[in-house]
């Protein structure tokens, strides 16, 4: 067990840290099964891991941490499992609110919140308000979230604006679409981490991750420690992000048209 307040030194120079890290917290169920425990035990231990990763993100000066807590597709899981995940989110917020405040964390939600229970909706809103004055890490939790549904909602909002004559179809730009997504105002993720060895995006931040770097860790989420996080960041820093352009090293080498 790490000591309270335990933190690792910066894994990268401060200026090389990603501004926004997004995480697909996968493998809770399989991890529990490997231990001969029910899936919900994996979610419980996964929620404890959230605490540590949030704390470390704040200490390293990451601006936004987005966590994929519950997808649109997860509504199809057995009712008991859905209810345990919702309770864990509730419990986490209830218990951690003061601590998040002490750590100067802000809180946001993305997803179709209307599908959640009224009590959880209230708690999410209260937490958002309670932490709104802070200036540190933005903890952005994706609940009842799907990238396609988010893009669909944004498209509908824009279509309504056109129908009301507020904008013209030609006014729609990539920036305007971004401003109508749940993540409006947040930078796109620089790094998306998925645990458990699966290499899929699973409907997560589809629009926003167009130029993100991806890190797939074989570790199951309940075992994704601060050290694993630091190692993901070091891998990220060794990549060269070109955003569709060419590497600086290759400039000036465009003249060779000899046969291939
Ligand atoms: C994926 O593992 C994990 C989830 C669907 C739930 C994640 C939720 C938490 C960690 C709980 C609390 C969250 C917060 C923000 C406090 P899986 O069940 O799909 O694993 P499997 O692929 O091994 O079945």
PDB file of C-alpha atoms and ligand atoms in Angstrom:
ATOM      1  CA  UNK A   1       0.000   0.000   0.000  1.00  0.00           C
ATOM      2  CA  UNK A   2       1.414   3.394  -0.887  1.00  0.00           C
ATOM      3  CA  UNK A   3       1.690   5.930   1.913  1.00  0.00           C
ATOM      4  CA  UNK A   4      -0.962   8.659   1.954  1.00  0.00           C
ATOM      5  CA  UNK A   5       0.154  11.540  -0.233  1.00  0.00           C
ATOM      6  CA  UNK A   6       2.746   9.269  -1.877  1.00  0.00           C
ATOM      7  CA  UNK A   7       3.810  10.543  -5.269  1.00  0.00           C
ATOM      8  CA  UNK A   8       6.336   9.604  -7.910  1.00  0.00           C
ATOM      9  CA  UNK A   9       8.781  12.144  -9.277  1.00  0.00           C
ATOM     10  CA  UNK A  10       7.841  13.635 -12.629  1.00  0.00           C
ATOM     11  CA  UNK A  11       8.230  10.840 -15.202  1.00  0.00           C
ATOM     12  CA  UNK A  12       8.900  13.473 -17.907  1.00  0.00           C
ATOM     13  CA  UNK A  13      10.091  17.038 -17.946  1.00  0.00           C
ATOM     14  CA  UNK A  14       7.121  19.161 -16.918  1.00  0.00           C
ATOM     15  CA  UNK A  15       6.805  20.755 -20.338  1.00  0.00           C
ATOM     16  CA  UNK A  16       6.591  17.317 -22.002  1.00  0.00           C
ATOM     17  CA  UNK A  17       3.633  16.176 -19.867  1.00  0.00           C
ATOM     18  CA  UNK A  18       0.382  15.658 -21.783  1.00  0.00           C
ATOM     19  CA  UNK A  19      -2.298  18.258 -21.028  1.00  0.00           C
ATOM     20  CA  UNK A  20      -5.152  15.778 -21.308  1.00  0.00           C
ATOM     21  CA  UNK A  21      -4.961  12.047 -20.533  1.00  0.00           C
ATOM     22  CA  UNK A  22      -7.992   9.828 -21.168  1.00  0.00           C
ATOM     23  CA  UNK A  23      -8.304   6.302 -19.778  1.00  0.00           C
ATOM     24  CA  UNK A  24     -10.354   3.256 -20.731  1.00  0.00           C
ATOM     25  CA  UNK A  25     -10.344   1.423 -17.406  1.00  0.00           C
ATOM     26  CA  UNK A  26     -10.704  -2.125 -18.716  1.00  0.00           C
ATOM     27  CA  UNK A  27     -10.219  -5.556 -17.170  1.00  0.00           C
ATOM     28  CA  UNK A  28     -12.022  -5.313 -13.827  1.00  0.00           C
ATOM     29  CA  UNK A  29     -14.178  -8.372 -14.528  1.00  0.00           C
ATOM     30  CA  UNK A  30     -11.362 -10.577 -15.827  1.00  0.00           C
ATOM     31  CA  UNK A  31      -9.081  -9.558 -12.956  1.00  0.00           C
ATOM     32  CA  UNK A  32     -11.720 -10.575 -10.409  1.00  0.00           C
ATOM     33  CA  UNK A  33     -12.360 -13.858 -12.214  1.00  0.00           C
ATOM     34  CA  UNK A  34      -8.637 -14.683 -12.142  1.00  0.00           C
ATOM     35  CA  UNK A  35      -8.901 -14.318  -8.360  1.00  0.00           C
ATOM     36  CA  UNK A  36     -12.001 -16.497  -8.170  1.00  0.00           C
ATOM     37  CA  UNK A  37     -14.115 -13.477  -7.177  1.00  0.00           C
ATOM     38  CA  UNK A  38     -17.322 -12.047  -8.739  1.00  0.00           C
ATOM     39  CA  UNK A  39     -16.967  -9.325 -11.390  1.00  0.00           C
ATOM     40  CA  UNK A  40     -18.282  -6.667  -9.020  1.00  0.00           C
ATOM     41  CA  UNK A  41     -15.255  -7.200  -6.765  1.00  0.00           C
ATOM     42  CA  UNK A  42     -13.125  -6.116  -9.727  1.00  0.00           C
ATOM     43  CA  UNK A  43     -15.161  -2.907 -10.043  1.00  0.00           C
ATOM     44  CA  UNK A  44     -14.759  -2.214  -6.318  1.00  0.00           C
ATOM     45  CA  UNK A  45     -10.969  -2.575  -6.532  1.00  0.00           C
ATOM     46  CA  UNK A  46     -11.040  -0.605  -9.799  1.00  0.00           C
ATOM     47  CA  UNK A  47     -12.728   2.298  -8.027  1.00  0.00           C
ATOM     48  CA  UNK A  48      -9.916   2.292  -5.439  1.00  0.00           C
ATOM     49  CA  UNK A  49      -7.424   2.584  -8.268  1.00  0.00           C
ATOM     50  CA  UNK A  50      -9.290   5.671  -9.522  1.00  0.00           C
ATOM     51  CA  UNK A  51      -8.453   7.463  -6.259  1.00  0.00           C
ATOM     52  CA  UNK A  52      -4.724   6.905  -6.735  1.00  0.00           C
ATOM     53  CA  UNK A  53      -4.635   7.825 -10.440  1.00  0.00           C
ATOM     54  CA  UNK A  54      -6.597  11.050  -9.833  1.00  0.00           C
ATOM     55  CA  UNK A  55      -4.232  12.061  -7.059  1.00  0.00           C
ATOM     56  CA  UNK A  56      -1.152  11.321  -9.141  1.00  0.00           C
ATOM     57  CA  UNK A  57      -2.508  13.195 -12.179  1.00  0.00           C
ATOM     58  CA  UNK A  58      -2.996  16.295 -10.048  1.00  0.00           C
ATOM     59  CA  UNK A  59       0.487  16.008  -8.577  1.00  0.00           C
ATOM     60  CA  UNK A  60       2.045  15.753 -12.026  1.00  0.00           C
ATOM     61  CA  UNK A  61       0.220  18.840 -13.246  1.00  0.00           C
ATOM     62  CA  UNK A  62      -1.948  17.086 -15.846  1.00  0.00           C
ATOM     63  CA  UNK A  63      -4.764  19.507 -16.748  1.00  0.00           C
ATOM     64  CA  UNK A  64      -7.539  17.053 -17.644  1.00  0.00           C
ATOM     65  CA  UNK A  65      -8.054  13.396 -16.745  1.00  0.00           C
ATOM     66  CA  UNK A  66     -10.993  11.738 -18.508  1.00  0.00           C
ATOM     67  CA  UNK A  67     -12.094   8.357 -17.135  1.00  0.00           C
ATOM     68  CA  UNK A  68     -14.443   6.036 -19.052  1.00  0.00           C
ATOM     69  CA  UNK A  69     -16.551   4.803 -16.141  1.00  0.00           C
ATOM     70  CA  UNK A  70     -19.683   3.566 -17.901  1.00  0.00           C
ATOM     71  CA  UNK A  71     -20.427   3.308 -21.617  1.00  0.00           C
ATOM     72  CA  UNK A  72     -23.749   3.419 -23.487  1.00  0.00           C
ATOM     73  CA  UNK A  73     -23.188  -0.266 -24.225  1.00  0.00           C
ATOM     74  CA  UNK A  74     -22.672  -1.070 -20.505  1.00  0.00           C
ATOM     75  CA  UNK A  75     -26.430  -0.527 -19.940  1.00  0.00           C
ATOM     76  CA  UNK A  76     -26.834  -4.006 -21.479  1.00  0.00           C
ATOM     77  CA  UNK A  77     -24.942  -5.678 -18.574  1.00  0.00           C
ATOM     78  CA  UNK A  78     -26.817  -7.624 -15.858  1.00  0.00           C
ATOM     79  CA  UNK A  79     -28.900  -5.236 -13.706  1.00  0.00           C
ATOM     80  CA  UNK A  80     -26.972  -6.130 -10.558  1.00  0.00           C
ATOM     81  CA  UNK A  81     -23.625  -5.221 -12.163  1.00  0.00           C
ATOM     82  CA  UNK A  82     -25.005  -1.922 -13.499  1.00  0.00           C
ATOM     83  CA  UNK A  83     -26.315  -1.065 -10.060  1.00  0.00           C
ATOM     84  CA  UNK A  84     -22.972  -1.883  -8.365  1.00  0.00           C
ATOM     85  CA  UNK A  85     -21.058   0.363 -10.798  1.00  0.00           C
ATOM     86  CA  UNK A  86     -23.527   3.227 -10.192  1.00  0.00           C
ATOM     87  CA  UNK A  87     -23.234   2.733  -6.418  1.00  0.00           C
ATOM     88  CA  UNK A  88     -19.432   2.761  -6.642  1.00  0.00           C
ATOM     89  CA  UNK A  89     -19.528   6.059  -8.534  1.00  0.00           C
ATOM     90  CA  UNK A  90     -21.952   7.434  -5.940  1.00  0.00           C
ATOM     91  CA  UNK A  91     -19.814   6.153  -3.086  1.00  0.00           C
ATOM     92  CA  UNK A  92     -16.620   7.539  -4.648  1.00  0.00           C
ATOM     93  CA  UNK A  93     -18.117  11.018  -5.005  1.00  0.00           C
ATOM     94  CA  UNK A  94     -19.727  11.006  -1.581  1.00  0.00           C
ATOM     95  CA  UNK A  95     -16.533   9.890   0.099  1.00  0.00           C
ATOM     96  CA  UNK A  96     -13.958  11.734  -1.989  1.00  0.00           C
ATOM     97  CA  UNK A  97     -15.639  15.097  -2.458  1.00  0.00           C
ATOM     98  CA  UNK A  98     -13.833  16.806   0.422  1.00  0.00           C
ATOM     99  CA  UNK A  99     -10.554  15.192  -0.545  1.00  0.00           C
ATOM    100  CA  UNK A 100     -10.968  16.285  -4.180  1.00  0.00           C
ATOM    101  CA  UNK A 101     -11.619  19.796  -2.903  1.00  0.00           C
ATOM    102  CA  UNK A 102      -8.469  19.737  -0.763  1.00  0.00           C
ATOM    103  CA  UNK A 103      -6.557  18.644  -3.841  1.00  0.00           C
ATOM    104  CA  UNK A 104      -7.977  21.578  -5.840  1.00  0.00           C
ATOM    105  CA  UNK A 105      -9.720  19.231  -8.331  1.00  0.00           C
ATOM    106  CA  UNK A 106     -12.601  20.342 -10.558  1.00  0.00           C
ATOM    107  CA  UNK A 107     -15.239  17.912 -11.742  1.00  0.00           C
ATOM    108  CA  UNK A 108     -17.106  17.425 -15.033  1.00  0.00           C
ATOM    109  CA  UNK A 109     -19.275  14.772 -16.579  1.00  0.00           C
ATOM    110  CA  UNK A 110     -19.718  13.720 -20.189  1.00  0.00           C
ATOM    111  CA  UNK A 111     -22.454  11.400 -21.445  1.00  0.00           C
ATOM    112  CA  UNK A 112     -26.213  11.047 -21.503  1.00  0.00           C
ATOM    113  CA  UNK A 113     -26.840  11.958 -17.865  1.00  0.00           C
ATOM    114  CA  UNK A 114     -30.619  11.894 -18.314  1.00  0.00           C
ATOM    115  CA  UNK A 115     -30.489   8.075 -18.247  1.00  0.00           C
ATOM    116  CA  UNK A 116     -29.052   8.043 -14.708  1.00  0.00           C
ATOM    117  CA  UNK A 117     -31.167   7.895 -11.554  1.00  0.00           C
ATOM    118  CA  UNK A 118     -32.387  11.322 -10.326  1.00  0.00           C
ATOM    119  CA  UNK A 119     -30.360  10.857  -7.120  1.00  0.00           C
ATOM    120  CA  UNK A 120     -27.132  10.263  -9.016  1.00  0.00           C
ATOM    121  CA  UNK A 121     -27.882  13.166 -11.370  1.00  0.00           C
ATOM    122  CA  UNK A 122     -28.287  15.422  -8.327  1.00  0.00           C
ATOM    123  CA  UNK A 123     -25.072  14.176  -6.752  1.00  0.00           C
ATOM    124  CA  UNK A 124     -23.145  14.779  -9.989  1.00  0.00           C
ATOM    125  CA  UNK A 125     -24.512  18.330 -10.257  1.00  0.00           C
ATOM    126  CA  UNK A 126     -23.787  19.056  -6.575  1.00  0.00           C
ATOM    127  CA  UNK A 127     -20.240  17.729  -6.921  1.00  0.00           C
ATOM    128  CA  UNK A 128     -19.696  19.867 -10.002  1.00  0.00           C
ATOM    129  CA  UNK A 129     -20.901  22.959  -8.140  1.00  0.00           C
ATOM    130  CA  UNK A 130     -18.963  22.130  -4.975  1.00  0.00           C
ATOM    131  CA  UNK A 131     -15.663  21.862  -6.861  1.00  0.00           C
ATOM    132  CA  UNK A 132     -16.341  24.582  -9.439  1.00  0.00           C
ATOM    133  CA  UNK A 133     -14.120  27.196  -7.765  1.00  0.00           C
ATOM    134  CA  UNK A 134     -10.992  25.011  -7.890  1.00  0.00           C
ATOM    135  CA  UNK A 135      -8.185  25.614 -10.340  1.00  0.00           C
ATOM    136  CA  UNK A 136      -6.275  22.308 -10.507  1.00  0.00           C
ATOM    137  CA  UNK A 137      -6.893  19.047 -12.342  1.00  0.00           C
ATOM    138  CA  UNK A 138     -10.203  18.684 -14.192  1.00  0.00           C
ATOM    139  CA  UNK A 139     -11.551  15.223 -13.427  1.00  0.00           C
ATOM    140  CA  UNK A 140     -13.860  14.479 -16.340  1.00  0.00           C
ATOM    141  CA  UNK A 141     -15.905  11.310 -15.894  1.00  0.00           C
ATOM    142  CA  UNK A 142     -17.632   9.644 -18.849  1.00  0.00           C
ATOM    143  CA  UNK A 143     -20.862   8.037 -17.625  1.00  0.00           C
ATOM    144  CA  UNK A 144     -23.557   6.643 -19.906  1.00  0.00           C
ATOM    145  CA  UNK A 145     -21.207   7.857 -22.608  1.00  0.00           C
ATOM    146  CA  UNK A 146     -20.798   6.846 -26.245  1.00  0.00           C
ATOM    147  CA  UNK A 147     -18.833   8.767 -28.849  1.00  0.00           C
ATOM    148  CA  UNK A 148     -21.380   8.144 -31.616  1.00  0.00           C
ATOM    149  CA  UNK A 149     -24.277   9.258 -29.416  1.00  0.00           C
ATOM    150  CA  UNK A 150     -22.326  12.383 -28.444  1.00  0.00           C
ATOM    151  CA  UNK A 151     -21.673  13.248 -32.112  1.00  0.00           C
ATOM    152  CA  UNK A 152     -25.344  12.552 -32.886  1.00  0.00           C
ATOM    153  CA  UNK A 153     -26.466  14.949 -30.103  1.00  0.00           C
ATOM    154  CA  UNK A 154     -24.090  17.631 -31.400  1.00  0.00           C
ATOM    155  CA  UNK A 155     -25.387  17.156 -34.956  1.00  0.00           C
ATOM    156  CA  UNK A 156     -28.992  17.494 -33.771  1.00  0.00           C
ATOM    157  CA  UNK A 157     -28.153  20.658 -31.828  1.00  0.00           C
ATOM    158  CA  UNK A 158     -26.563  22.170 -34.946  1.00  0.00           C
ATOM    159  CA  UNK A 159     -29.507  21.098 -37.125  1.00  0.00           C
ATOM    160  CA  UNK A 160     -31.893  22.845 -34.692  1.00  0.00           C
ATOM    161  CA  UNK A 161     -29.798  26.018 -34.898  1.00  0.00           C
ATOM    162  CA  UNK A 162     -30.020  25.907 -38.690  1.00  0.00           C
ATOM    163  CA  UNK A 163     -33.786  25.290 -38.523  1.00  0.00           C
ATOM    164  CA  UNK A 164     -34.173  28.333 -36.237  1.00  0.00           C
ATOM    165  CA  UNK A 165     -32.073  30.417 -38.658  1.00  0.00           C
ATOM    166  CA  UNK A 166     -29.328  31.002 -36.058  1.00  0.00           C
ATOM    167  CA  UNK A 167     -26.582  29.581 -38.298  1.00  0.00           C
ATOM    168  CA  UNK A 168     -26.183  28.590 -41.944  1.00  0.00           C
ATOM    169  CA  UNK A 169     -24.982  25.112 -43.049  1.00  0.00           C
ATOM    170  CA  UNK A 170     -21.733  26.716 -44.319  1.00  0.00           C
ATOM    171  CA  UNK A 171     -21.053  27.977 -40.778  1.00  0.00           C
ATOM    172  CA  UNK A 172     -20.449  24.422 -39.621  1.00  0.00           C
ATOM    173  CA  UNK A 173     -16.730  23.910 -39.102  1.00  0.00           C
ATOM    174  CA  UNK A 174     -14.740  21.350 -37.242  1.00  0.00           C
ATOM    175  CA  UNK A 175     -14.349  23.863 -34.371  1.00  0.00           C
ATOM    176  CA  UNK A 176     -18.110  24.472 -34.218  1.00  0.00           C
ATOM    177  CA  UNK A 177     -18.732  20.722 -34.006  1.00  0.00           C
ATOM    178  CA  UNK A 178     -16.168  20.482 -31.145  1.00  0.00           C
ATOM    179  CA  UNK A 179     -18.010  23.288 -29.344  1.00  0.00           C
ATOM    180  CA  UNK A 180     -21.237  21.238 -29.427  1.00  0.00           C
ATOM    181  CA  UNK A 181     -19.709  18.066 -27.990  1.00  0.00           C
ATOM    182  CA  UNK A 182     -19.907  17.211 -24.277  1.00  0.00           C
ATOM    183  CA  UNK A 183     -16.186  18.021 -24.064  1.00  0.00           C
ATOM    184  CA  UNK A 184     -16.646  21.623 -25.287  1.00  0.00           C
ATOM    185  CA  UNK A 185     -13.940  23.829 -23.791  1.00  0.00           C
ATOM    186  CA  UNK A 186     -11.558  20.955 -22.990  1.00  0.00           C
ATOM    187  CA  UNK A 187      -8.398  20.300 -25.007  1.00  0.00           C
ATOM    188  CA  UNK A 188      -8.433  17.090 -27.084  1.00  0.00           C
ATOM    189  CA  UNK A 189      -6.728  14.161 -25.342  1.00  0.00           C
ATOM    190  CA  UNK A 190      -2.996  13.977 -26.038  1.00  0.00           C
ATOM    191  CA  UNK A 191      -2.842  10.431 -24.734  1.00  0.00           C
ATOM    192  CA  UNK A 192      -5.467   7.679 -24.490  1.00  0.00           C
ATOM    193  CA  UNK A 193      -4.546   4.744 -22.258  1.00  0.00           C
ATOM    194  CA  UNK A 194      -6.419   1.444 -22.322  1.00  0.00           C
ATOM    195  CA  UNK A 195      -5.658  -1.300 -19.833  1.00  0.00           C
ATOM    196  CA  UNK A 196      -6.177  -5.077 -20.042  1.00  0.00           C
ATOM    197  CA  UNK A 197      -4.445  -5.729 -23.360  1.00  0.00           C
ATOM    198  CA  UNK A 198      -7.495  -4.977 -25.523  1.00  0.00           C
ATOM    199  CA  UNK A 199      -6.689  -2.761 -28.506  1.00  0.00           C
ATOM    200  CA  UNK A 200      -9.976  -1.088 -29.321  1.00  0.00           C
ATOM    201  CA  UNK A 201     -11.400   2.392 -28.930  1.00  0.00           C
ATOM    202  CA  UNK A 202     -14.872   1.135 -27.881  1.00  0.00           C
ATOM    203  CA  UNK A 203     -16.819   4.259 -28.834  1.00  0.00           C
ATOM    204  CA  UNK A 204     -14.672   6.497 -26.594  1.00  0.00           C
ATOM    205  CA  UNK A 205     -13.926  10.125 -27.573  1.00  0.00           C
ATOM    206  CA  UNK A 206     -14.192   9.256 -31.284  1.00  0.00           C
ATOM    207  CA  UNK A 207     -14.026  12.844 -32.526  1.00  0.00           C
ATOM    208  CA  UNK A 208     -11.600  14.122 -29.911  1.00  0.00           C
ATOM    209  CA  UNK A 209      -8.983  11.358 -30.302  1.00  0.00           C
ATOM    210  CA  UNK A 210      -8.300  12.054 -34.001  1.00  0.00           C
ATOM    211  CA  UNK A 211      -4.657  12.931 -33.234  1.00  0.00           C
ATOM    212  CA  UNK A 212      -4.218  11.305 -29.823  1.00  0.00           C
ATOM    213  CA  UNK A 213      -1.402   8.918 -29.043  1.00  0.00           C
ATOM    214  CA  UNK A 214      -2.586   5.523 -27.780  1.00  0.00           C
ATOM    215  CA  UNK A 215      -1.015   3.394 -25.096  1.00  0.00           C
ATOM    216  CA  UNK A 216      -2.255  -0.158 -24.576  1.00  0.00           C
ATOM    217  CA  UNK A 217      -1.186  -1.683 -21.283  1.00  0.00           C
ATOM    218  CA  UNK A 218      -1.528  -5.427 -20.673  1.00  0.00           C
ATOM    219  CA  UNK A 219      -2.188  -4.746 -16.985  1.00  0.00           C
ATOM    220  CA  UNK A 220      -5.802  -5.080 -15.753  1.00  0.00           C
ATOM    221  CA  UNK A 221      -7.270  -1.825 -14.426  1.00  0.00           C
ATOM    222  CA  UNK A 222      -7.265  -2.833 -10.701  1.00  0.00           C
ATOM    223  CA  UNK A 223      -3.485  -3.291 -11.027  1.00  0.00           C
ATOM    224  CA  UNK A 224      -2.813  -0.105 -12.992  1.00  0.00           C
ATOM    225  CA  UNK A 225      -0.508   1.540 -10.469  1.00  0.00           C
ATOM    226  CA  UNK A 226       1.183   4.938 -10.470  1.00  0.00           C
ATOM    227  CA  UNK A 227       4.308   3.205 -11.790  1.00  0.00           C
ATOM    228  CA  UNK A 228       2.335   1.792 -14.755  1.00  0.00           C
ATOM    229  CA  UNK A 229       0.966   5.275 -15.357  1.00  0.00           C
ATOM    230  CA  UNK A 230       4.492   6.738 -15.284  1.00  0.00           C
ATOM    231  CA  UNK A 231       5.650   4.099 -17.760  1.00  0.00           C
ATOM    232  CA  UNK A 232       2.754   4.982 -20.134  1.00  0.00           C
ATOM    233  CA  UNK A 233       3.806   8.633 -19.957  1.00  0.00           C
ATOM    234  CA  UNK A 234       7.426   7.775 -20.735  1.00  0.00           C
ATOM    235  CA  UNK A 235       6.312   5.803 -23.819  1.00  0.00           C
ATOM    236  CA  UNK A 236       4.182   8.756 -24.858  1.00  0.00           C
ATOM    237  CA  UNK A 237       7.120  11.143 -24.596  1.00  0.00           C
ATOM    238  CA  UNK A 238       9.253   8.959 -26.856  1.00  0.00           C
ATOM    239  CA  UNK A 239       6.763   9.338 -29.728  1.00  0.00           C
ATOM    240  CA  UNK A 240       6.895  12.119 -32.244  1.00  0.00           C
ATOM    241  CA  UNK A 241       3.481  13.683 -32.792  1.00  0.00           C
ATOM    242  CA  UNK A 242       3.288  14.883 -36.392  1.00  0.00           C
ATOM    243  CA  UNK A 243      -0.440  15.745 -36.710  1.00  0.00           C
ATOM    244  CA  UNK A 244      -0.405  14.637 -40.380  1.00  0.00           C
ATOM    245  CA  UNK A 245       2.701  16.723 -41.182  1.00  0.00           C
ATOM    246  CA  UNK A 246       6.253  15.471 -41.782  1.00  0.00           C
ATOM    247  CA  UNK A 247       9.021  15.074 -39.271  1.00  0.00           C
ATOM    248  CA  UNK A 248      11.443  17.983 -38.907  1.00  0.00           C
ATOM    249  CA  UNK A 249      14.266  15.530 -39.728  1.00  0.00           C
ATOM    250  CA  UNK A 250      12.704  14.841 -43.145  1.00  0.00           C
ATOM    251  CA  UNK A 251      12.410  18.464 -44.259  1.00  0.00           C
ATOM    252  CA  UNK A 252      14.688  19.216 -47.208  1.00  0.00           C
ATOM    253  CA  UNK A 253      14.742  15.578 -48.370  1.00  0.00           C
ATOM    254  CA  UNK A 254      11.906  15.892 -50.874  1.00  0.00           C
ATOM    255  CA  UNK A 255      13.982  16.014 -54.074  1.00  0.00           C
ATOM    256  CA  UNK A 256      14.809  12.344 -54.740  1.00  0.00           C
ATOM    257  CA  UNK A 257      12.515  11.084 -57.553  1.00  0.00           C
ATOM    258  CA  UNK A 258      14.753   8.181 -58.700  1.00  0.00           C
ATOM    259  CA  UNK A 259      12.916   4.882 -59.554  1.00  0.00           C
ATOM    260  CA  UNK A 260      11.709   2.869 -56.582  1.00  0.00           C
TER     261      UNK A 260
HETATM  262  C1  LIG B   1     -14.403  -2.171 -17.463  1.00  0.00           C
HETATM  263  O1  LIG B   1     -14.044  -3.441 -16.995  1.00  0.00           O
HETATM  264  C2  LIG B   1     -14.828  -1.337 -16.363  1.00  0.00           C
HETATM  265  C3  LIG B   1     -16.079  -0.809 -16.204  1.00  0.00           C
HETATM  266  C4  LIG B   1     -17.164  -1.022 -17.160  1.00  0.00           C
HETATM  267  C5  LIG B   1     -16.450  -0.004 -15.014  1.00  0.00           C
HETATM  268  C6  LIG B   1     -15.427   0.940 -14.520  1.00  0.00           C
HETATM  269  C7  LIG B   1     -15.923   1.490 -13.249  1.00  0.00           C
HETATM  270  C8  LIG B   1     -15.199   1.702 -12.147  1.00  0.00           C
HETATM  271  C9  LIG B   1     -13.737   1.487 -12.058  1.00  0.00           C
HETATM  272  C10 LIG B   1     -15.945   2.135 -10.946  1.00  0.00           C
HETATM  273  C11 LIG B   1     -15.909   3.488 -10.459  1.00  0.00           C
HETATM  274  C12 LIG B   1     -15.583   4.620 -11.325  1.00  0.00           C
HETATM  275  C13 LIG B   1     -15.334   5.861 -10.807  1.00  0.00           C
HETATM  276  C14 LIG B   1     -15.065   6.997 -11.712  1.00  0.00           C
HETATM  277  C15 LIG B   1     -15.292   6.108  -9.367  1.00  0.00           C
HETATM  278  P1  LIG B   1     -14.859  -4.703 -17.484  1.00  0.00           P
HETATM  279  O2  LIG B   1     -15.917  -5.004 -16.523  1.00  0.00           O
HETATM  280  O3  LIG B   1     -15.346  -4.491 -18.891  1.00  0.00           O
HETATM  281  O4  LIG B   1     -13.757  -5.800 -17.456  1.00  0.00           O
HETATM  282  P2  LIG B   1     -13.692  -7.100 -18.357  1.00  0.00           P
HETATM  283  O5  LIG B   1     -13.374  -6.620 -19.748  1.00  0.00           O
HETATM  284  O6  LIG B   1     -12.550  -7.854 -17.746  1.00  0.00           O
HETATM  285  O7  LIG B   1     -14.989  -7.810 -18.263  1.00  0.00           O
END
